[in-house]
Coordinates of C-alpha atoms and ligand atoms in Angstrom, one line a residue:
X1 CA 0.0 0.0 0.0
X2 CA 1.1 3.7 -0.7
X3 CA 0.8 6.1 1.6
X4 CA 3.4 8.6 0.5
X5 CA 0.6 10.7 0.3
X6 CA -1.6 9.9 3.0
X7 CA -0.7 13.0 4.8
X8 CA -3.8 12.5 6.9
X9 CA -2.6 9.7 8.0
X10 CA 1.0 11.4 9.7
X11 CA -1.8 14.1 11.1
X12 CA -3.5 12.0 12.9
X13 CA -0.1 10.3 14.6
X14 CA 1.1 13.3 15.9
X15 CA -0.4 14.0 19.5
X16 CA -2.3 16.8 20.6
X17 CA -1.8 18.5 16.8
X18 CA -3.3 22.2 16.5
X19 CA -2.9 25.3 14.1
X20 CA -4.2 28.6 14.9
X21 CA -3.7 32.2 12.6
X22 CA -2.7 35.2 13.5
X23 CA -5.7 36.1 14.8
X24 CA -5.5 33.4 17.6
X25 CA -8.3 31.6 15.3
X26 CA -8.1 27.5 15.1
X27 CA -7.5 26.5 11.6
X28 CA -6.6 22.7 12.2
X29 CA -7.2 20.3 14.8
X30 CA -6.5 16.7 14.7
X31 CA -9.3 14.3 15.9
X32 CA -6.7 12.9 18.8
X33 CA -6.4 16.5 19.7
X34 CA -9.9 16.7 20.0
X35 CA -10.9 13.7 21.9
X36 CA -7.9 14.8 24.7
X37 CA -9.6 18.1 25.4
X38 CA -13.0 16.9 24.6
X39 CA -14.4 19.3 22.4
X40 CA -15.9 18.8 18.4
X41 CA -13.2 18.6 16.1
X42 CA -15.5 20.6 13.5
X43 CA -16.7 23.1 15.7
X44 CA -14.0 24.8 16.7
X45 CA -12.9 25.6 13.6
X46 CA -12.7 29.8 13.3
X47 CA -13.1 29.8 17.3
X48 CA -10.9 31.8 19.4
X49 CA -8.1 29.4 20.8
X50 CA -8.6 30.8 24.2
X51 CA -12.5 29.6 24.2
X52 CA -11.6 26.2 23.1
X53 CA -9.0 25.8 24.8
X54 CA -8.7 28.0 27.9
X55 CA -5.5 27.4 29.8
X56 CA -3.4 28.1 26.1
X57 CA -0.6 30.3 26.0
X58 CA -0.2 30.2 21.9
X59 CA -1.2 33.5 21.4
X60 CA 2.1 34.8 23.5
X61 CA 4.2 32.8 20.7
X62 CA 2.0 35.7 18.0
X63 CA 4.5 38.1 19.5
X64 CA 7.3 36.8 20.9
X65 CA 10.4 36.5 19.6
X66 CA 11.2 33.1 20.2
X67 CA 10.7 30.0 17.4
X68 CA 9.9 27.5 19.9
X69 CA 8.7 26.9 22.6
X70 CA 7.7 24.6 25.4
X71 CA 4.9 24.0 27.2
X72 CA 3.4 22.4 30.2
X73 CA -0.1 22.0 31.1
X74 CA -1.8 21.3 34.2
X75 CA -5.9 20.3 33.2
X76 CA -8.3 18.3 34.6
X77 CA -5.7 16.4 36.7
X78 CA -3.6 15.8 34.0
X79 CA 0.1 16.6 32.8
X80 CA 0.7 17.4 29.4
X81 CA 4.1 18.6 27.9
X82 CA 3.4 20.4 24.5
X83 CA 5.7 22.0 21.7
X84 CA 4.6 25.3 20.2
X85 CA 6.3 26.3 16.6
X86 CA 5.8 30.0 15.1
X87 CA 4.7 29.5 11.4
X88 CA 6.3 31.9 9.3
X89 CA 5.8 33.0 5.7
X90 CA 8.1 35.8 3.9
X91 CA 9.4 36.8 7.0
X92 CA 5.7 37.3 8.9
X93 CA 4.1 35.2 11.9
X94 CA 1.4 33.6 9.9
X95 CA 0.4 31.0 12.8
X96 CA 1.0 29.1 15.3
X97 CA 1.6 25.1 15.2
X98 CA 1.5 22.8 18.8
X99 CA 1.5 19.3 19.7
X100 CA 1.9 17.3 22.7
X101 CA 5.6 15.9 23.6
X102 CA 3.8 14.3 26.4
X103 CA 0.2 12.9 27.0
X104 CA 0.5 10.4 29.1
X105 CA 0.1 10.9 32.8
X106 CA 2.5 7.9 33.9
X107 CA 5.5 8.9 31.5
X108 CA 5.7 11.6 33.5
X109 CA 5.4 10.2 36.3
X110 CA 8.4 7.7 35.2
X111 CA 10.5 11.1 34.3
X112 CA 9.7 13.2 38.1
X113 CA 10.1 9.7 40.1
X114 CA 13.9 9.5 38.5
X115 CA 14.1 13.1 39.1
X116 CA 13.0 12.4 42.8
X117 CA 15.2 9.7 43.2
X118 CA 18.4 11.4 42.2
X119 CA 17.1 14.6 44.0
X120 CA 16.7 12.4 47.3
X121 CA 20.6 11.1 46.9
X122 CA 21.8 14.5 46.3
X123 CA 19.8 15.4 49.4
X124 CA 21.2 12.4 51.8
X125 CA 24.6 13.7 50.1
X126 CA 24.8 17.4 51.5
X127 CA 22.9 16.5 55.0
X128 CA 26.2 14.4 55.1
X129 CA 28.0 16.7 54.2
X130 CA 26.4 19.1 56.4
X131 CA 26.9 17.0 59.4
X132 CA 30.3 16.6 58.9
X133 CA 31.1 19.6 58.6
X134 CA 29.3 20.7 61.9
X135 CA 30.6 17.7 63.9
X136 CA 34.5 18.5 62.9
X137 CA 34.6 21.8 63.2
X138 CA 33.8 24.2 66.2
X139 CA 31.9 27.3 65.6
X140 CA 31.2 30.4 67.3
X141 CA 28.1 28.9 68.8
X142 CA 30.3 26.4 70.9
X143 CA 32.1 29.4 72.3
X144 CA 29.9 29.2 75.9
X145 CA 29.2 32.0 78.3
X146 CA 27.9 35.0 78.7
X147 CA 30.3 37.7 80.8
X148 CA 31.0 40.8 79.1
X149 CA 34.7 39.4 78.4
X150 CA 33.3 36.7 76.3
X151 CA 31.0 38.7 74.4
X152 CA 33.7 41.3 73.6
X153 CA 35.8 38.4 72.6
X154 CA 32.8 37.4 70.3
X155 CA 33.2 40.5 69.0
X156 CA 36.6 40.5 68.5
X157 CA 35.8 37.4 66.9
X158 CA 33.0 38.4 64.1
X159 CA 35.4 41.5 63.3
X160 CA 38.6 39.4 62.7
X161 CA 36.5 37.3 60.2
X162 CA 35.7 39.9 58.2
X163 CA 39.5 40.6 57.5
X164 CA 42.1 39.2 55.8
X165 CA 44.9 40.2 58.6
X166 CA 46.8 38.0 60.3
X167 CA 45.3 36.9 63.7
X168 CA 47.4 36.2 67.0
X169 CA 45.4 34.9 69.6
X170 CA 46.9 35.4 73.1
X171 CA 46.0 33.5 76.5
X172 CA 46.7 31.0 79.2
X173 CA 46.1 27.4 78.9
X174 CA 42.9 25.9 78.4
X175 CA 41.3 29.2 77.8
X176 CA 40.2 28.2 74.2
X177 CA 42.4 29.5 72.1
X178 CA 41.9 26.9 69.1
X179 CA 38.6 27.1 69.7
X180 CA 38.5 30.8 68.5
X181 CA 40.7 30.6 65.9
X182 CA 38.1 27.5 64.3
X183 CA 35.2 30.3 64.7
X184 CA 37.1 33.0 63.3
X185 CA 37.7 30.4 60.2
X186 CA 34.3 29.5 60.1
X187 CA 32.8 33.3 60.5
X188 CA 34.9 33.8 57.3
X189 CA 34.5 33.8 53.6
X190 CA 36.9 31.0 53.8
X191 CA 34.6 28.6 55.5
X192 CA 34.1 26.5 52.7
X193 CA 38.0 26.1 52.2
X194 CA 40.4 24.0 54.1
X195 CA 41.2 25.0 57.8
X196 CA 45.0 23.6 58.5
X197 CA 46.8 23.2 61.9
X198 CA 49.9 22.7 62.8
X199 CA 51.9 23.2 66.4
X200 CA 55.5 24.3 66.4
X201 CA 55.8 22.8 69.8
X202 CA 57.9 19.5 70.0
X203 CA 59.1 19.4 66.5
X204 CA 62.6 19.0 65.0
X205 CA 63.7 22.4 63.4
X206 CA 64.7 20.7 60.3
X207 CA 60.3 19.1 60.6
X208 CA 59.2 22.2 61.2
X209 CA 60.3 23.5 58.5
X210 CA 59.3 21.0 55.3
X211 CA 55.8 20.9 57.3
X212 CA 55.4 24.2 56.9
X213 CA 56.5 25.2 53.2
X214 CA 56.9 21.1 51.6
X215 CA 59.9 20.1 49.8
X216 CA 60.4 19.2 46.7
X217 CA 61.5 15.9 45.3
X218 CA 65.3 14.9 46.3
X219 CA 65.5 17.0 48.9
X220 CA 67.1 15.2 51.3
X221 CA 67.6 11.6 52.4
X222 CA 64.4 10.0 52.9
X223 CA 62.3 12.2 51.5
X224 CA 59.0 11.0 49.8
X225 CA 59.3 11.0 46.1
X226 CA 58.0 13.8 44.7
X227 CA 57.9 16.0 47.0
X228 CA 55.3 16.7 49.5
X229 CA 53.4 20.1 50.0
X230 CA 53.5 22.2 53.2
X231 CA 50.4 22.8 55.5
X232 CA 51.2 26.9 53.9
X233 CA 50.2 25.2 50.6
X234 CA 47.2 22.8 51.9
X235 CA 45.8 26.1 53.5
X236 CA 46.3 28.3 50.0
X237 CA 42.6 30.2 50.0
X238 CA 41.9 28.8 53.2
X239 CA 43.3 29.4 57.0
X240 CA 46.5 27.8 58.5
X241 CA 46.1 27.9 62.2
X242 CA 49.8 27.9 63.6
X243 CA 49.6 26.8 67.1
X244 CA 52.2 27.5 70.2
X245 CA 54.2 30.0 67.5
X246 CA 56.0 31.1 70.5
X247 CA 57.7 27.6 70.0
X248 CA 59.2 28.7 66.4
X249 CA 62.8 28.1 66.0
X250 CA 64.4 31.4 65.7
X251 CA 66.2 30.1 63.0
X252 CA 62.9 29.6 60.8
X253 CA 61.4 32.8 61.7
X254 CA 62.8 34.8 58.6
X255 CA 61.0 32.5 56.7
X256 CA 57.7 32.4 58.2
X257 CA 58.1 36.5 58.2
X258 CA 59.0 36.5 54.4
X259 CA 55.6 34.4 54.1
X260 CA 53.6 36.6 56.3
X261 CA 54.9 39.4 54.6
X262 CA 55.2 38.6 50.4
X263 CA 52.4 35.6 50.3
X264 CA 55.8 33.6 49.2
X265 CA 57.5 30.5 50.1
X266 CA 60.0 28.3 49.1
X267 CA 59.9 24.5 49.7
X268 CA 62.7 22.7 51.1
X269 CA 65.3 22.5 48.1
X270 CA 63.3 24.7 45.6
X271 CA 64.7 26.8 43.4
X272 CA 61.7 28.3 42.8
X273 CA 59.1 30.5 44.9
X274 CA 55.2 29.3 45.0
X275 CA 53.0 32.2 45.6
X276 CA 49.8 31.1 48.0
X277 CA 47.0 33.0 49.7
X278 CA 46.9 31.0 53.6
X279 CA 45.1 33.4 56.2
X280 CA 47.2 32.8 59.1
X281 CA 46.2 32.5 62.5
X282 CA 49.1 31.9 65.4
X283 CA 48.1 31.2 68.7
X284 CA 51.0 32.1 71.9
X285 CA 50.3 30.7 75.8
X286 CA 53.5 32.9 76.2
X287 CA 54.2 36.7 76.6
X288 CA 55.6 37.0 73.1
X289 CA 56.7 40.5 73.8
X290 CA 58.5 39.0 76.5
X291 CA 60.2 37.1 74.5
X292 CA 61.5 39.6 72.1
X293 CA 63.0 41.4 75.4
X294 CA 64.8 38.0 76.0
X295 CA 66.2 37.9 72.1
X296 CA 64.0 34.4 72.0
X297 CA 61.6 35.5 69.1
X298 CA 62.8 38.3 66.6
X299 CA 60.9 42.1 67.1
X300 CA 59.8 41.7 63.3
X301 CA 57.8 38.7 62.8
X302 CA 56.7 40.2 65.9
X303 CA 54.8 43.4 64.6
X304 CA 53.9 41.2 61.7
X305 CA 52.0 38.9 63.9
X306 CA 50.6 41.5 66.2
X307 CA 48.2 42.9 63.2
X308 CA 44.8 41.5 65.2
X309 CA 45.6 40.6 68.6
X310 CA 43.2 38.9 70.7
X311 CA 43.1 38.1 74.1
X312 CA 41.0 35.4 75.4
X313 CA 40.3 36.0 79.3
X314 CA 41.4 33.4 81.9
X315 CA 38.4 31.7 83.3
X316 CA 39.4 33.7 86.9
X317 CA 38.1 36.5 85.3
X318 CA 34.6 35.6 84.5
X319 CA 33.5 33.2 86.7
X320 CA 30.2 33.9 86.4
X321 CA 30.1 31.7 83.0
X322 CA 30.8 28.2 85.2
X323 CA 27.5 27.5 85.8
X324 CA 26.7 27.2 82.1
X325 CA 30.2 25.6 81.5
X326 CA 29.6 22.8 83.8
X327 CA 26.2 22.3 82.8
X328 CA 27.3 22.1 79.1
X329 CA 30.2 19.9 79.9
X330 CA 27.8 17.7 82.1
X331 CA 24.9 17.6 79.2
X332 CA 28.0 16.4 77.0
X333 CA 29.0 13.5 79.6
X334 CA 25.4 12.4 80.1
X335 CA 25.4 11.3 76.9
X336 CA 28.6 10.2 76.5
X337 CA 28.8 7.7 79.5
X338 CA 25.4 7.2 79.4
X339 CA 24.6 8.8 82.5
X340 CA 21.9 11.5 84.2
X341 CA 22.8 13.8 86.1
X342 CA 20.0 16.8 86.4
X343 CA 21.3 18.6 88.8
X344 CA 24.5 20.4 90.9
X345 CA 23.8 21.5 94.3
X346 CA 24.2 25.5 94.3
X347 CA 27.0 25.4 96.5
X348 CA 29.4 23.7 94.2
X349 CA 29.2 26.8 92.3
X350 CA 30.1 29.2 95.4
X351 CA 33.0 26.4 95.6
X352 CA 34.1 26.6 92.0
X353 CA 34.6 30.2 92.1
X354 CA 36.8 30.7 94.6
X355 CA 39.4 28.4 92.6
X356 CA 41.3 30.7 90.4
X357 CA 41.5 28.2 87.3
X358 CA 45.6 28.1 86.3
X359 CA 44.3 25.6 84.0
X360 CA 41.2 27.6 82.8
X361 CA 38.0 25.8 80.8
X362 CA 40.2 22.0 80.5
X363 CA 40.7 22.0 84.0
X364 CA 37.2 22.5 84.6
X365 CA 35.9 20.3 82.4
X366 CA 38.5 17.4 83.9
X367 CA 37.0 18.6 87.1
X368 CA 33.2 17.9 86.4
X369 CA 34.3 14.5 84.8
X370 CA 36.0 13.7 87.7
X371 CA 33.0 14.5 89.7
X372 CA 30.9 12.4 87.6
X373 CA 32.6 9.6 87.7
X374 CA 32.9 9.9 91.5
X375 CA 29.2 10.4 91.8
X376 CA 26.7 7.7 91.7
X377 CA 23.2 8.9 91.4
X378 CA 21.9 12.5 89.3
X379 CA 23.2 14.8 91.6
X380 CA 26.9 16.1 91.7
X381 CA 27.8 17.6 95.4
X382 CA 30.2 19.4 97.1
X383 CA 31.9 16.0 97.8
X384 CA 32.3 14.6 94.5
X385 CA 34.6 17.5 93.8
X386 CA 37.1 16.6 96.0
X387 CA 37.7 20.7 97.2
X388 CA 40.2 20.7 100.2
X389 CA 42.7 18.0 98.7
X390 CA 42.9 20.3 95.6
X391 CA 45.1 22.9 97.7
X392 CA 47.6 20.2 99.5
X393 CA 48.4 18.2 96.2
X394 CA 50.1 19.0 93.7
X395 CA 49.8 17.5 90.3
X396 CA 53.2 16.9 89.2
X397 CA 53.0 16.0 85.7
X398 CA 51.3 19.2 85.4
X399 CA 54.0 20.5 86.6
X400 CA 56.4 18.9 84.8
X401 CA 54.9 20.6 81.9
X402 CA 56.9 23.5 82.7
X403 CA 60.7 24.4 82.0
X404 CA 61.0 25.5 85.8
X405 CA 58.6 23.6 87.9
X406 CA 59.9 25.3 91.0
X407 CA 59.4 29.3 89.8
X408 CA 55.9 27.8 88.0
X409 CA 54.9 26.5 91.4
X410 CA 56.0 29.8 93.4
X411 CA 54.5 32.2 90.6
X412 CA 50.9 29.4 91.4
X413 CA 51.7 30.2 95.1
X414 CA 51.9 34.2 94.3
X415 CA 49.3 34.8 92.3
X416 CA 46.7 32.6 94.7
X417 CA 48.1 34.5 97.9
X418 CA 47.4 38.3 95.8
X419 CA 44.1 37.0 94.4
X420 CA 42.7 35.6 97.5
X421 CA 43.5 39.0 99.6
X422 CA 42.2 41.1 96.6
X423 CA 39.0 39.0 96.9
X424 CA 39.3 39.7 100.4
X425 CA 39.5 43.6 100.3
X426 CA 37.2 44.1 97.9
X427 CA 40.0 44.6 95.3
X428 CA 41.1 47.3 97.3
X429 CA 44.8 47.8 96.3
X430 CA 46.1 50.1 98.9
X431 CA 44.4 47.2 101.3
X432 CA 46.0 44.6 99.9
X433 CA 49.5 45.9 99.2
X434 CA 49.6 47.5 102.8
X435 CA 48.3 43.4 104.2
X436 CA 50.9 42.1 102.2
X437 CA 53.9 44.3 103.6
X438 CA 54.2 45.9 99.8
X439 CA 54.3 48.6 97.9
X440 CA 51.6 49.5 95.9
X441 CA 53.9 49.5 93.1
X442 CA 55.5 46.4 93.1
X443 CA 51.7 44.9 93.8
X444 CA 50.7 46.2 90.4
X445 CA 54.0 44.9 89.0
X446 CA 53.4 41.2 90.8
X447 CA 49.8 41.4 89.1
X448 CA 51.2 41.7 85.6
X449 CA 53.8 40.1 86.0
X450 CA 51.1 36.9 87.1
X451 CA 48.7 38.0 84.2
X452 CA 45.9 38.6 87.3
X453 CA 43.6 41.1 86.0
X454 CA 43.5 44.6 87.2
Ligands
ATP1 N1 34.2 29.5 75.9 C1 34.2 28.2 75.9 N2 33.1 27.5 75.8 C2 33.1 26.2 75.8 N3 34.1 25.4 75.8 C3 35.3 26.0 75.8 C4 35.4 27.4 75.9 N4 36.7 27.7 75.9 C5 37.4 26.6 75.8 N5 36.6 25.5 75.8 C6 36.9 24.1 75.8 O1 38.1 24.0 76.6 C7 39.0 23.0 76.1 C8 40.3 23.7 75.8 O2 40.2 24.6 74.8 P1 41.3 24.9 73.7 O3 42.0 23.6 73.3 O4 40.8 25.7 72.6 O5 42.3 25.7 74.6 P2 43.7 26.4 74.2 O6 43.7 27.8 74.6 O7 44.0 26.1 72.8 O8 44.7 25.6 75.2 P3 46.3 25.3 75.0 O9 47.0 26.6 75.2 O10 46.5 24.3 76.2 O11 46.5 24.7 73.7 C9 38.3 22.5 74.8 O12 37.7 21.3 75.2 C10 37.4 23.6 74.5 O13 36.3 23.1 73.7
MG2 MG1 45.5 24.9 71.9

């Protein structure tokens, strides 16, 4: 049979097939067409589209500039996907041409199923992601406390993330000094990039060094082949957090200044410079400008690091955050051991601030652990903290921490004996110089000296 000419015939395939004019008029419909929107195939003929068919938008393809178009449709309960084609002749819109890509209902339901699919992997994807990112890194929000020197350090804290300079975060031990430099990271527009540590403390000079700008291959004996980059380059667009930088070999402090200073370094046996963009944040548990005095860390490097200093307060000076510390840290034990503990009788607290906290938030948090585990039912008391021995022992591999355990132990002596009859006066320094058989002078020196607040 022929039916190169049965033109009809290839109509009457084609779903959904309809012609209008360019007066919106219907000039063709097919009979499939007609039976889908249930209306008389002869009828409409000369109708205005928008009567036959009222949800339409062929007439905005009259006067718009674009060939093709498409279309979906939402009638009646039913998808449809349609393609509408401008007919042209010499250069005019004669018409407009549309049929249906899409009829029926459960093909599309086939195509947005896949689509929901894939959308629910991508979805279990970033809540991972998400997770992770909140579980390994700290924010802001985990900085606790509520004092006025932890919401200037807040402060301090939003401002510095805002900035490119370099941050040098100053306090005792335990005071949470990684733990701001994590938020200031996370604050910044770096978030999203990588967040690098490394600690200058304990490490061979020569360690130090290829950690911190890489080598390149052949370096030396037993290096890796191919080099290896340093943490400067693994932080490039993100933040390299340098930890204890009061530890830095004086030797290797040109070089960390010439990084500071020209966004440059040179791996271990390079010939060649690598340019990277690290944010650096150094943290110092030791009077750094002390140590320029001594000759131990060089007056430069310095003033390069002193751009943004921040000072996180010892715990002695805002004690009234311990109650929220220790219930954090207890919430955080609960569930880790498993245990229950609702409640701490209110004179713990008066107890836990007359300690003056050498050993700041960690020691705390050892503290209530301690208790914890001392304590059998949901209530942590005075007992469980184990007050009075504090004073008599002393912990010696604390204390072994230091390079003079002796002065360290006097200074701990000094500053507890000046804090306890400052309390005791009212912070009356006249008072307590005079109790003390001082000057006021040298009390005010002995406070600084001690880092006790004035
Ligand atoms: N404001 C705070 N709120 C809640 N937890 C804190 C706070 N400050 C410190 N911590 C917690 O105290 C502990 C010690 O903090 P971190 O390690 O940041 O101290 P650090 O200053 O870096 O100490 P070090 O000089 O010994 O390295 C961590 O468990 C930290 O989460
Ligand atoms: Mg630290």
């Amino acid at each position: 049979m022929d039916i190169s000419k049965d033109y009809s015939l290839f109509l009457e395939a084609i779903a959904g097939l309809m012609v209008i004019n360019a007066e919106g008029k219907v000039v063709y419909m097919n009979e499939q067409c007609a039976d889908y929107i249930k209306v008389d195939k002869e009828k409409v003929i000369g109708q205005d589209v928008k009567k036959v068919f009222p949800p339409t938008n062929m007439l905005n393809m009259l006067k718009g500039q674009n060939k093709y178009n498409t279309n979906f449709y939402f009638e009646d309960g039913r998808m449809s996907v349609s393609t509408q084609t401008q007919l042209q002749k010499d250069g005019e819109i004669v018409g407009v041409l549309e049929y249906d890509m899409i009829q029926d209902i459960t093909a599309l339901d086939d195509l947005l199923s896949k689509y929901k699919e894939t959308l629910k992997d991508e979805m279990a994807y970033f809540r991972e992601q998400v997770r992770n990112f909140k579980s390994t890194k700290y924010s802001i929000n985990n900085i606790l406390g509520t004092s006025k020197k932890i919401q200037e350090l807040k402060y301090q804290i939003e401002l510095a993330a805002t900035s490119n300079s370099t941050v040098m975060i100053c306090g005792e031990t335990g005071v949470g000094k990684e733990l701001v430099a994590h938020s200031i990271h996370n604050l910044s527009a770096r978030a999203f990039q990588n967040f690098v540590k490394v600690n200058a403390a304990g490490m061979a000079e020569s360690l130090i060094e290829s950690e911190l700008f890489g080598y390149v291959d052949g370096a030396f004996t037993g290096a890796k082949k191919g080099g290896k980059k340093g943490k400067f380059q693994l932080a490039d667009q993100g933040t390299l957090f340098i930890d204890e930088v009061n530890q830095m070999p004086l030797s290797l402090q040109p070089k960390l200044l010439r990084a500071l200073q020209e966004g440059e370094i040179a791996p271990v046996g390079s010939e060649e410079d690598v340019e990277v963009n690290a944010r650096v944040i150094v943290a110092a548990n030791q009077d750094l400008r002390e140590m320029v005095r001594e000759g131990s860390f060089r007056e430069d490097l310095y003033y390069r690091l002193n751009v943004f200093p921040i000072i996180v307060p010892p715990l002695r000076e805002r004690l009234e955050d311990i109650p929220e510390l220790v219930e954090a840290k207890i919430q955080a034990l609960n569930q880790e051991l498993g245990r229950s503990v609702t409640r701490v009788e209110p004179d713990v607290y008066a107890k836990l601030r007359e300690y003056d906290w050498p050993g700041n938030i960690r020691e705390l948090y050892n503290r209530v652990e301690a208790a914890m585990n001392y304590a059998q039912g949901d209530v942590l008391r005075k007992e469980h903290f184990n007050f009075r021995a504090d004073n008599s022992k002393i912990n010696l591999d604390e204390l072994n921490q230091f390079d003079n355990p002796i002065e360290e132990i006097k200074r701990e002596a000094e500053r507890k004996l000046i804090n306890e009859v400052l309390r005791q006066f009212d912070n009356n320094k006249t008072k307590a110089a005079a109790y003390l058989k001082i000057s006021r002078p040298l009390l005010y020196q002995k406070m600084k000296r001690l880092g006790l607040s004035m």
